[in-house]
Coordinates of C-alpha atoms in Angstrom, one line a residue:
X942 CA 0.0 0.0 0.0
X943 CA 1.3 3.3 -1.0
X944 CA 1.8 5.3 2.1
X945 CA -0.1 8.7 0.2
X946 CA -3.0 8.6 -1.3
X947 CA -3.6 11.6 -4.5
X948 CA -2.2 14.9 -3.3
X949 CA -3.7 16.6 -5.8
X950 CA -7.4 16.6 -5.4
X951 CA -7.0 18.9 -2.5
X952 CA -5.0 21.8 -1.5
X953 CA -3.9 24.9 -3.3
X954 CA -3.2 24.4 -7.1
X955 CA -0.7 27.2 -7.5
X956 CA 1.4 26.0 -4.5
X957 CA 1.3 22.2 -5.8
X958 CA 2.7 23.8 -9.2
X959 CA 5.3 26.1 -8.0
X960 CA 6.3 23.1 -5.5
X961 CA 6.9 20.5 -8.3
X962 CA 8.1 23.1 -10.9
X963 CA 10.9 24.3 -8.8
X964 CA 12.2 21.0 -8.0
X965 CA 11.7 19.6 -11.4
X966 CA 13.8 22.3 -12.8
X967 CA 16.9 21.5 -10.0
X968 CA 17.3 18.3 -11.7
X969 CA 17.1 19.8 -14.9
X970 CA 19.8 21.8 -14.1
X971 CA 22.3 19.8 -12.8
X972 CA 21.6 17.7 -16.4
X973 CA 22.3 20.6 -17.9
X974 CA 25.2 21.8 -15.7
X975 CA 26.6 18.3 -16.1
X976 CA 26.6 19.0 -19.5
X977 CA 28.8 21.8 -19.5
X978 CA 31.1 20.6 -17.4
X979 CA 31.9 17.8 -19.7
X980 CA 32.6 20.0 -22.6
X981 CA 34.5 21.9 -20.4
X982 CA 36.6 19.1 -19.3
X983 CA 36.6 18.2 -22.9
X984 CA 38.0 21.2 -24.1
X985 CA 40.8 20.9 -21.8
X986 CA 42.0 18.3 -23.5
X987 CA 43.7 20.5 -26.1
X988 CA 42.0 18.8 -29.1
X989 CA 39.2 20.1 -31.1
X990 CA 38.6 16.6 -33.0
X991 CA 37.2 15.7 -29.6
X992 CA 35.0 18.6 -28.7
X993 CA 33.5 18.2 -32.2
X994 CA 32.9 14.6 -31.7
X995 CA 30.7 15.3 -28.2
X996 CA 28.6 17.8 -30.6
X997 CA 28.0 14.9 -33.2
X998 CA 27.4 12.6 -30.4
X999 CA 24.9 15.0 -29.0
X1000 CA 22.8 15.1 -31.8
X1001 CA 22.3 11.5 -31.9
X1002 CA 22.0 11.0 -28.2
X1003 CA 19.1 13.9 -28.2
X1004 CA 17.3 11.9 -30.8
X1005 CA 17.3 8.6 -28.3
X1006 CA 16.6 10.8 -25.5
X1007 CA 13.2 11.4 -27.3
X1008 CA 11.8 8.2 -27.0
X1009 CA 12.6 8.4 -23.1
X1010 CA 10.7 11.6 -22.9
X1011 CA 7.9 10.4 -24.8
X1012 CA 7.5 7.0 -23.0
X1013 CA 8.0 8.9 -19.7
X1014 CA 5.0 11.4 -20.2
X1015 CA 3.4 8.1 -21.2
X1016 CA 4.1 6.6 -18.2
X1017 CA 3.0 9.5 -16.1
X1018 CA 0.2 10.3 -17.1
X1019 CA -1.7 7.0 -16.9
X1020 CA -0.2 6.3 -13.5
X1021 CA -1.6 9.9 -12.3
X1022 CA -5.1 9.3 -13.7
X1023 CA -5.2 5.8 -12.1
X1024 CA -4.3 7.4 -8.9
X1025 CA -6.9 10.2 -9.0
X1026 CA -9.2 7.3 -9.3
X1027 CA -7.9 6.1 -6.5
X1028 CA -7.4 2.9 -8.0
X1029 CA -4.0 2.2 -6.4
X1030 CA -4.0 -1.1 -7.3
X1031 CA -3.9 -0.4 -11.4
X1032 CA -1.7 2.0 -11.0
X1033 CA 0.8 -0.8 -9.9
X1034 CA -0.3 -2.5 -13.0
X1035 CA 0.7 0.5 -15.1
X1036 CA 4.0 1.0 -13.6
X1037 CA 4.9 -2.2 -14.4
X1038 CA 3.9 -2.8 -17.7
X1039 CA 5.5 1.0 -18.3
X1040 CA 8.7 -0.1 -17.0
X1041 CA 8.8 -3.5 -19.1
X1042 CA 7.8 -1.7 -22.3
X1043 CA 10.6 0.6 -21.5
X1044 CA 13.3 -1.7 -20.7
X1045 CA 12.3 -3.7 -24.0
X1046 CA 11.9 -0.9 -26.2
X1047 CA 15.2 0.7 -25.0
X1048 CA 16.7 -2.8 -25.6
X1049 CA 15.3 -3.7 -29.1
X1050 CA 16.1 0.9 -30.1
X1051 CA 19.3 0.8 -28.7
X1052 CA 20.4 -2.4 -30.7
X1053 CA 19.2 -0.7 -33.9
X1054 CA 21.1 2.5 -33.1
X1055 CA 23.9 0.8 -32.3
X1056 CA 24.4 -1.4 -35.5
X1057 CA 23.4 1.8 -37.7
X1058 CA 26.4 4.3 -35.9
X1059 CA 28.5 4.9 -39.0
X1060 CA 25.5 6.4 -40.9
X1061 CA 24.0 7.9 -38.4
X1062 CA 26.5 10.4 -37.3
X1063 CA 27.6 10.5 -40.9
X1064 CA 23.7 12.2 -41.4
X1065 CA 24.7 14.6 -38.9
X1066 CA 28.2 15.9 -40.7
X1067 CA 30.7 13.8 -39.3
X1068 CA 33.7 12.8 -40.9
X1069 CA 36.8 10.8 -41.0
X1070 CA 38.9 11.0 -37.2
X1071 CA 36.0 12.9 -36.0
X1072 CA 33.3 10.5 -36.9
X1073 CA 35.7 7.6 -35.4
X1074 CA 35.6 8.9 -32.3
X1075 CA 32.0 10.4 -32.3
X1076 CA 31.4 6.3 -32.8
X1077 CA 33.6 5.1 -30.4
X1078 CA 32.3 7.6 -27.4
X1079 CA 28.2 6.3 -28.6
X1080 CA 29.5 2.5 -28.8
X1081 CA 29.7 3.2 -25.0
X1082 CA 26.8 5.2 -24.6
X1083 CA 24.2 3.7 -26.5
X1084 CA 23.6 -0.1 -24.8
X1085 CA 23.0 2.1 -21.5
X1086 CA 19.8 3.5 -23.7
X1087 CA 17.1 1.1 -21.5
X1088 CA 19.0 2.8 -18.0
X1089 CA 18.0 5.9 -19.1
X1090 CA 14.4 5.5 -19.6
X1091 CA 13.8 3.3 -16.7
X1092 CA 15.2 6.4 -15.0
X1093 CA 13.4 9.1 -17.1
X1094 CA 10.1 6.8 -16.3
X1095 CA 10.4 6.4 -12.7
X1096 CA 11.0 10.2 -12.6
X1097 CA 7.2 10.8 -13.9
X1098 CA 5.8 8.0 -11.7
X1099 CA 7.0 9.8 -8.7
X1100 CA 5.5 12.9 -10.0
X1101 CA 2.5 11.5 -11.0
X1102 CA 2.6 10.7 -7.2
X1103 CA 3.4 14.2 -5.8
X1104 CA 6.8 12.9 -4.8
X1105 CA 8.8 15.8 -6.3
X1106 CA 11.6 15.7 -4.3
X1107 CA 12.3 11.8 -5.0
X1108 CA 12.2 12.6 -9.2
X1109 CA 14.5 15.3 -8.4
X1110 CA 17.0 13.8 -6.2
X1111 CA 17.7 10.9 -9.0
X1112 CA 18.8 13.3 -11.3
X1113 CA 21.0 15.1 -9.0
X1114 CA 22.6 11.9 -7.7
X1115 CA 23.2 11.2 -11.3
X1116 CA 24.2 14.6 -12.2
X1117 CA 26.8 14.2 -9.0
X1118 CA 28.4 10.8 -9.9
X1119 CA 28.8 12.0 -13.5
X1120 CA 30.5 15.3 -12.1
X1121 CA 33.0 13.4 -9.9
X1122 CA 34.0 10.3 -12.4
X1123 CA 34.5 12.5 -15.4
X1124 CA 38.1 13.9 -14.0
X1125 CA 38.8 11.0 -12.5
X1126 CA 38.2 8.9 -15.9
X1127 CA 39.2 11.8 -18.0
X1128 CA 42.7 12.5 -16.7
X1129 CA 43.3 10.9 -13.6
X1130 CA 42.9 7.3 -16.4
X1131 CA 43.5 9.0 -19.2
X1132 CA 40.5 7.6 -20.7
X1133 CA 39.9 10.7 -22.3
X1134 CA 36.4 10.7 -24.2
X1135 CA 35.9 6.7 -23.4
X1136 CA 36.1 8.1 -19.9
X1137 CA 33.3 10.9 -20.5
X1138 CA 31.0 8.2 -21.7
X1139 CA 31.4 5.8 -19.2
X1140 CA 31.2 8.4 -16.5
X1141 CA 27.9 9.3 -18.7
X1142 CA 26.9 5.6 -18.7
X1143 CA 27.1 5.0 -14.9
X1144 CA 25.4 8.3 -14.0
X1145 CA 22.2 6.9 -16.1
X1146 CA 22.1 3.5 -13.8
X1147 CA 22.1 5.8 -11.1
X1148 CA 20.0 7.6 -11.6
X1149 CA 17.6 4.1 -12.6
X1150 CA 18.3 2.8 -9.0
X1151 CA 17.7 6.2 -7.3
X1152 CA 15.0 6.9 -9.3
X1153 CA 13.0 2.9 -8.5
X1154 CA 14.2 3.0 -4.7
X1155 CA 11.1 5.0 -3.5
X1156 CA 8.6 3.7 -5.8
X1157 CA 9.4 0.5 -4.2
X1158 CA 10.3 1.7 -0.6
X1159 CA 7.0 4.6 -0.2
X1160 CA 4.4 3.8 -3.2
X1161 CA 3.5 0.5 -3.1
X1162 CA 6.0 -1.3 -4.8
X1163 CA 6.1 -2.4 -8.7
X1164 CA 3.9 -5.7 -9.2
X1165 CA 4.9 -8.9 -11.2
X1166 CA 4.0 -8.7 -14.6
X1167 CA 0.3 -10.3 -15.7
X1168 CA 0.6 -10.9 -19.6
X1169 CA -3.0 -10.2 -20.2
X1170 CA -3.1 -6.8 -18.4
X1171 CA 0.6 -6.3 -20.4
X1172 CA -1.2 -7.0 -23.6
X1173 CA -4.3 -4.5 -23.0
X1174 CA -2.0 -2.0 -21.4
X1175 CA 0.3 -1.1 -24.7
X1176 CA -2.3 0.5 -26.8
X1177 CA -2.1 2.7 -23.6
X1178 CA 1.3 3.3 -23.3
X1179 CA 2.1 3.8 -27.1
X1180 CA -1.2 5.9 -27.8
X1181 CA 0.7 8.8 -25.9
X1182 CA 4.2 7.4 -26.5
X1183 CA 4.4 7.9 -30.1
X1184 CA 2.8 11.4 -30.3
X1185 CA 5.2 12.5 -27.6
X1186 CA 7.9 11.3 -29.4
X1187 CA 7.2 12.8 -32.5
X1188 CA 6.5 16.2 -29.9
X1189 CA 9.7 16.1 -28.9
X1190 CA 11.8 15.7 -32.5
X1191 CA 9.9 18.7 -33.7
X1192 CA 12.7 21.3 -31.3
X1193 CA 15.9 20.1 -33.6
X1194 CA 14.2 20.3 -36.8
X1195 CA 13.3 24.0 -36.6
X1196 CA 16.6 24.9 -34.5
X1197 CA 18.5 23.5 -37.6
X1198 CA 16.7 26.3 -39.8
X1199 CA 17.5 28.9 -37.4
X1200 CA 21.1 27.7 -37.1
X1201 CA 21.5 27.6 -40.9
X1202 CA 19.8 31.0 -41.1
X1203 CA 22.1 32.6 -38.4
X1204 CA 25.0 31.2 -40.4
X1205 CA 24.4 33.6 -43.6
X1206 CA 25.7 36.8 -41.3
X1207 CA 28.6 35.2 -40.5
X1208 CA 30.4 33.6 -37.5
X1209 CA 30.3 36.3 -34.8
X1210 CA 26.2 35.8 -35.3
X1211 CA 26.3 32.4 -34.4
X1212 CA 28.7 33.1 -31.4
X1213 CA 26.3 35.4 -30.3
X1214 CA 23.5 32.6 -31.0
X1215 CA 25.5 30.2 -29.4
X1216 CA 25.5 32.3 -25.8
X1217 CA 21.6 32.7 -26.2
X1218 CA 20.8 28.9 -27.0
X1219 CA 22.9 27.8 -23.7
X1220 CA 21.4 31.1 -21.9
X1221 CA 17.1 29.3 -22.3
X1222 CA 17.5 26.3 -20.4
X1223 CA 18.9 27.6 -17.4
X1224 CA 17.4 30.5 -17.5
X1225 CA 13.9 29.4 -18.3
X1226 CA 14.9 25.4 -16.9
X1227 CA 11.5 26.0 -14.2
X1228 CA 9.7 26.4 -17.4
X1229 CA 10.8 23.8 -19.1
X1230 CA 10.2 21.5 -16.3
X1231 CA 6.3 22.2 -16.5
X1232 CA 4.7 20.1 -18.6
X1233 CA 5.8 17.5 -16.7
X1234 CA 5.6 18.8 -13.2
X1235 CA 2.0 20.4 -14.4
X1236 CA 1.1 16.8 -15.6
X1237 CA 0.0 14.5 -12.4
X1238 CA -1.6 18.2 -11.2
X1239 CA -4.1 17.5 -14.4
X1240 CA -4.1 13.7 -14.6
X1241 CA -4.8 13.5 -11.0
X1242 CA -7.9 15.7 -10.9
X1243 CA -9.3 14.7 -14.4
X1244 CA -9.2 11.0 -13.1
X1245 CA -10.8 12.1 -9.8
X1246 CA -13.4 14.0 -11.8
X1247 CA -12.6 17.1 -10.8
X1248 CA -12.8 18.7 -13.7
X1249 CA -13.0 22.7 -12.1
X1250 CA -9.7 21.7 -10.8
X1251 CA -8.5 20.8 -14.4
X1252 CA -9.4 24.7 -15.4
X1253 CA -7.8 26.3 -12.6
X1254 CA -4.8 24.4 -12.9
X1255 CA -4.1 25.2 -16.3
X1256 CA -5.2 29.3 -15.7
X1257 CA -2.5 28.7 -12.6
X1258 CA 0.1 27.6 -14.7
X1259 CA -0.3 30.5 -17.1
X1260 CA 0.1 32.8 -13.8
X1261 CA 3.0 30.9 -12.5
X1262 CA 4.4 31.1 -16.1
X1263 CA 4.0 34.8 -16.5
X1264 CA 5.3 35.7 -13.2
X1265 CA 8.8 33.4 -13.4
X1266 CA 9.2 35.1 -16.8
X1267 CA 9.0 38.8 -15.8
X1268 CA 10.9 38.1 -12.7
X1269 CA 14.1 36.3 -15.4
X1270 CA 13.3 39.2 -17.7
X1271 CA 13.9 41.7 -15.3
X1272 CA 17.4 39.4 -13.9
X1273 CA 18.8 39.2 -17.7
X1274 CA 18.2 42.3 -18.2
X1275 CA 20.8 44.0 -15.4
X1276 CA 23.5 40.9 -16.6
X1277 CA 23.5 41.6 -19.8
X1278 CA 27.0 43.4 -19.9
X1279 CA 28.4 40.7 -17.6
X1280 CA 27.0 37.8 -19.7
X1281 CA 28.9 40.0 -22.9
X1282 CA 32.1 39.8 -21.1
X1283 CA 31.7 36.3 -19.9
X1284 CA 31.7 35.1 -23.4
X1285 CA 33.4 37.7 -25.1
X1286 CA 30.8 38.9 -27.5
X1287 CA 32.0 40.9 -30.1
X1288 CA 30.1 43.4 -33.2
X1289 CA 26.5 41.7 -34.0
X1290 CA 27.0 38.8 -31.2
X1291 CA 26.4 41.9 -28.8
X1292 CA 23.3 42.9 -30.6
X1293 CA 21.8 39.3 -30.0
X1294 CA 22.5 39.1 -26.5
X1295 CA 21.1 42.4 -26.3
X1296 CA 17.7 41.5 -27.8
X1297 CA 17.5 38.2 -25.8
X1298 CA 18.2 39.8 -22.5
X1299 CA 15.2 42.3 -23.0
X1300 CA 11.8 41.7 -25.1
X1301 CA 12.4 38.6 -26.6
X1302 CA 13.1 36.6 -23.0
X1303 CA 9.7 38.5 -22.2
X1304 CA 8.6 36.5 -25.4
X1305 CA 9.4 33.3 -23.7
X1306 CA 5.8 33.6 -22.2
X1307 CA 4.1 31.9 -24.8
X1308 CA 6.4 29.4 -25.6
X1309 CA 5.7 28.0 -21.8
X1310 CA 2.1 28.4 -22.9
X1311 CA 2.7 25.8 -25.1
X1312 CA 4.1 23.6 -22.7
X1313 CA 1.2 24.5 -20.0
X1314 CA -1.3 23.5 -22.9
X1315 CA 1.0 20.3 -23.7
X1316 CA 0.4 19.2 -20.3
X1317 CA -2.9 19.3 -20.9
X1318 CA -3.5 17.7 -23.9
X1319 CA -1.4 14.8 -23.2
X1320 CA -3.2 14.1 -19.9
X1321 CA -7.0 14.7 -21.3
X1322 CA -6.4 11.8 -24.1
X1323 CA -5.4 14.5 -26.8
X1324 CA -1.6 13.5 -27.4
X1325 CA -1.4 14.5 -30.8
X1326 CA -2.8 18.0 -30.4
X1327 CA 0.5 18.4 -28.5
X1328 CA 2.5 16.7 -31.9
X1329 CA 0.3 19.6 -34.1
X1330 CA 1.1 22.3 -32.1
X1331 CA 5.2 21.4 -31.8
X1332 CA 5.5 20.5 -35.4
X1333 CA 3.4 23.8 -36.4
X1334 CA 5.5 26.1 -34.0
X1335 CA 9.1 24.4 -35.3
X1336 CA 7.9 24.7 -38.8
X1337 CA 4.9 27.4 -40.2
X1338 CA 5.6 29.2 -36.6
X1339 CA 9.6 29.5 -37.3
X1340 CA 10.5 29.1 -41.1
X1341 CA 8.3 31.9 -43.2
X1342 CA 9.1 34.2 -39.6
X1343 CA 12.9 33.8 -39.2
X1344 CA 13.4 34.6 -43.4
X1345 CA 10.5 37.2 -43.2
X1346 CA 13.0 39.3 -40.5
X1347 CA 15.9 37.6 -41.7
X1348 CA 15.8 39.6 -45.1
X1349 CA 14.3 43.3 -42.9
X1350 CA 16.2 42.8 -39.6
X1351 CA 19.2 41.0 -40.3
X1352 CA 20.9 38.7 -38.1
X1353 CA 18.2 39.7 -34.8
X1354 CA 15.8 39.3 -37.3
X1355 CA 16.2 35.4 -37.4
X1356 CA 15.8 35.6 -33.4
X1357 CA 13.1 38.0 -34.0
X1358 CA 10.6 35.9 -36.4
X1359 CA 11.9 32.9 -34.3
X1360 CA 10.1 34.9 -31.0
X1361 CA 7.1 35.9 -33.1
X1362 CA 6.0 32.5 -34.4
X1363 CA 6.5 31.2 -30.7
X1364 CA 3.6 34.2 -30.0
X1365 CA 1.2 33.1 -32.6
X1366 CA 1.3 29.3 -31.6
X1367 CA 1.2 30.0 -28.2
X1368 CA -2.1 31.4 -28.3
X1369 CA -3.3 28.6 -30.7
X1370 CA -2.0 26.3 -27.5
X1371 CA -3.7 28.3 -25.1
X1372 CA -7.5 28.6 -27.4
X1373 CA -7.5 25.1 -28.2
X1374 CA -5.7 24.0 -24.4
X1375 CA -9.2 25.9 -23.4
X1376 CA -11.6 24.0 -25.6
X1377 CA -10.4 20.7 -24.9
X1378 CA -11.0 21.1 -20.8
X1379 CA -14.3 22.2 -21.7
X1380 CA -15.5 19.5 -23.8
X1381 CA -13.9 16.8 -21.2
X1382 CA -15.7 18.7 -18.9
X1383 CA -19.0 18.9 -20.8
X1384 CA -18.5 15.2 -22.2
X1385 CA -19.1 14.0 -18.3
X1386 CA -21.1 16.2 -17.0
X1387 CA -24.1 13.8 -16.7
X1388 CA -22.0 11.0 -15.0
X1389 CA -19.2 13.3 -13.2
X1390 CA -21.5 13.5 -9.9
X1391 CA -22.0 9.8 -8.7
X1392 CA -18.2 9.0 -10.0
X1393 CA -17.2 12.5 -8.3
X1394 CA -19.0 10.4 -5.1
X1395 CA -17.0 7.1 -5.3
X1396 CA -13.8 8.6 -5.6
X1397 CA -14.4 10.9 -2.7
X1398 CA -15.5 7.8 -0.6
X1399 CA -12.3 6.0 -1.8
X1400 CA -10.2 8.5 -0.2
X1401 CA -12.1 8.7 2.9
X1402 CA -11.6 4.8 3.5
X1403 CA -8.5 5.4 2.2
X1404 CA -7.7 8.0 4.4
X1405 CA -9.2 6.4 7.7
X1406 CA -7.0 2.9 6.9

């Protein structure tokens, strides 16, 4: 028996977001601080061969990474409907058959990826040493593929459960064991970028262990596996799987465009581009972590029927966005000439950082709008709404913008139109986000009030046991 019943049904909304934002976005940072640091140590190694070959890797690695995401939000958001129900018991089941179709997936993907190295990272660019040693460091990586989505899974069950702090202290122990073995590996074994990927590898069964320990230990544990339940269970799974997926490989696809646009006004535009694409995720990392921490909120209180909960959930997350992103406005704003010096901006590079640290950070607003409304959809049984509104921003909502200011603007042009489709597709997320909590809302409305009934009586005898 899990030793908390759904946290969600009850309390205050906006402190239930702002709790499992925050400490969604800690872990989030220390991924992404984690990720510095390794191209930092990297670097230090004196050769540029290698540094290139992390950037090939990357691309490859974020590709994988997608299917973790995807079967993670999966995984979440069945497990936090089931628990607004109150139906402990198949949200055991779900966990289970989750994690199995994870581990298999990850198995059967990884294998393929593996096998298909040379022309993968050939697809991104790479070539002769470079490509050798973008191979070698993902021959390493790769196999550790089903780690990382056990561990990307487990993170949204514990969400789904209101156990913030649990999903956010397995990526920090992961972050932490990956910080202290890549010197050590690195330089202290001179295992150069072998050592950066095994130091990556063992960081992702970390953060697998840490991340199962208090499902087992607090929630109820993970039951055996029932192969008719496992059957039923993957239309599920893959019904919001695949859409998220696809969600998720919509961000490279429009960042190449912007990239290749940058590139026409010469190198000290992508500099400056460069600065502003590591500047978003820390800076806006508590936004970025919303969709999923805003999730469980929604799939706990749309399984409990509490569909006026739903609403005010989503309006709160709009408030919570809005207020995070005036208050890092306002912050990036009074850096800016710090952040110039830092990375030793020169000529148009300037101009960019500039414009990010001012109106187009303000811009960022809608782009969490999208994520708020994401949330939504993927936990109301609209998945691939979210996959529309992704592939729409990081195509019609970034292409005909970025060469529209491109050819009047110039270089801030492309971040510019880049801002401007993020407005218009946010509030296409936000009007249909709206429309598709009122019809859940309207298509219950006749049965909401004696379900609304058994799941309050649930808790109560859950409560009093």
């Amino acid at each position: 028996m899990s030793e908390d019943g759904p946290k969600f049904l009850e309390g205050n909304l906006f402190k239930h977001i702002t709790v499992m934002s925050l400490t969604a976005s800690i872990g989030l940072i220390a991924v992404f601080a984690v990720d510095f640091v390794d191209m930092i140590f990297i670097s230090m190694l004196g050769n540029a061969a290698l540094a290139a070959a992390v950037g090939y890797a990357g691309a490859i690695l974020f590709f994988t990474t997608s299917f973790g995401i995807g079967m993670a939000i999966a995984a979440g958001a069945l497990v936090s409907r089931a628990l607004g129900q109150s139906d402990e018991a198949r949200a055991r089941q779900l966990i289970t058959n989750s994690l199995v179709y994870g581990v298999l997936f990850g198995i059967a993907f990884s294998f393929v990826v593996w096998m298909n190295l040379g022309f993968l990272t050939s697809l991104v660019g790479a070539k002769g040493d470079t490509q050798a040693l973008a191979i070698s460091y993902l021959q390493i990586i790769i196999p550790s593929l089903p780690f990382l989505l056990v561990g990307m899974m487990g993170g949204a069950i514990l969400r789904a459960y209101g156990d913030a702090r649990g999903a956010m202290m397995a990526t920090i122990w992961g972050g932490l064991v990956n910080a202290v073995l890549d010197p050590i590996l690195i330089f202290g074994l001179g295992l150069e970028l072998q050592g950066a990927a095994i130091a990556s590898v063992l960081a992702r069964v970390t953060i697998a262990f840490v991340a199962l320990r208090p499902i087992i230990k607090r929630h109820g544990g993970i039951d055996p596996p029932h192969m008719p339940t496992f059957l039923k269970d993957f239309a599920a799974i893959f019904g919001i799987a695949l859409p998220a997926i696809l969600t998720q490989l919509a961000t490279p696809v429009g960042q190449a465009y912007v990239t290749r646009a940058m590139a026409e006004f010469g190198e000290a535009a992508v500099a400056g581009m460069a600065v502003v694409s590591r500047l978003t995720p820390i800076s806006f990392a508590v936004i970025f972590a919303l969709s999923g921490a805003l999730g469980p909120i929604i799939g706990q209180n749309f399984g409990g029927g509490r569909h006026d909960r739903v609403g005010r959930a989503f309006n709160d997350g709009l408030l919570f966005i809005g207020l995070y992103v005036v208050f890092v406005s306002v912050v990036l704003f009074f850096l800016r000439d710090p952040i110039v010096s830092l990375f030793q901006a020169q000529g148009v590079g300037v101009t960019l950082i500039y414009l990010f640290c001012g109106p187009l950070a303000l811009l960022f607003f809608f782009n969490g709008t999208i994520f708020v409304s994401n949330a939504a959809f993927n936990n109301l049984g609209h998945p691939f709404y979210s996959t529309w509104i992704n592939w729409g921003r990081h195509t019609l909502g970034t292409i005909p913008f970025v060469m529209l200011f491109a050819w009047w603007m110039g270089a801030p042009g492309v971040l510019v139109g880049q801002a401007l489709g993020g407005v218009l597709f946010g509030c296409l997320a936000w009007w249909l986000g709206r429309k598709v909590i009122a019809k859940e809302a309207g298509d219950t409305a006749e049965t909401s009030e004696p379900f609304s009934r058994h799941v309050r009586l649930m808790q109560i005898l859950h409560m009093r046991r």
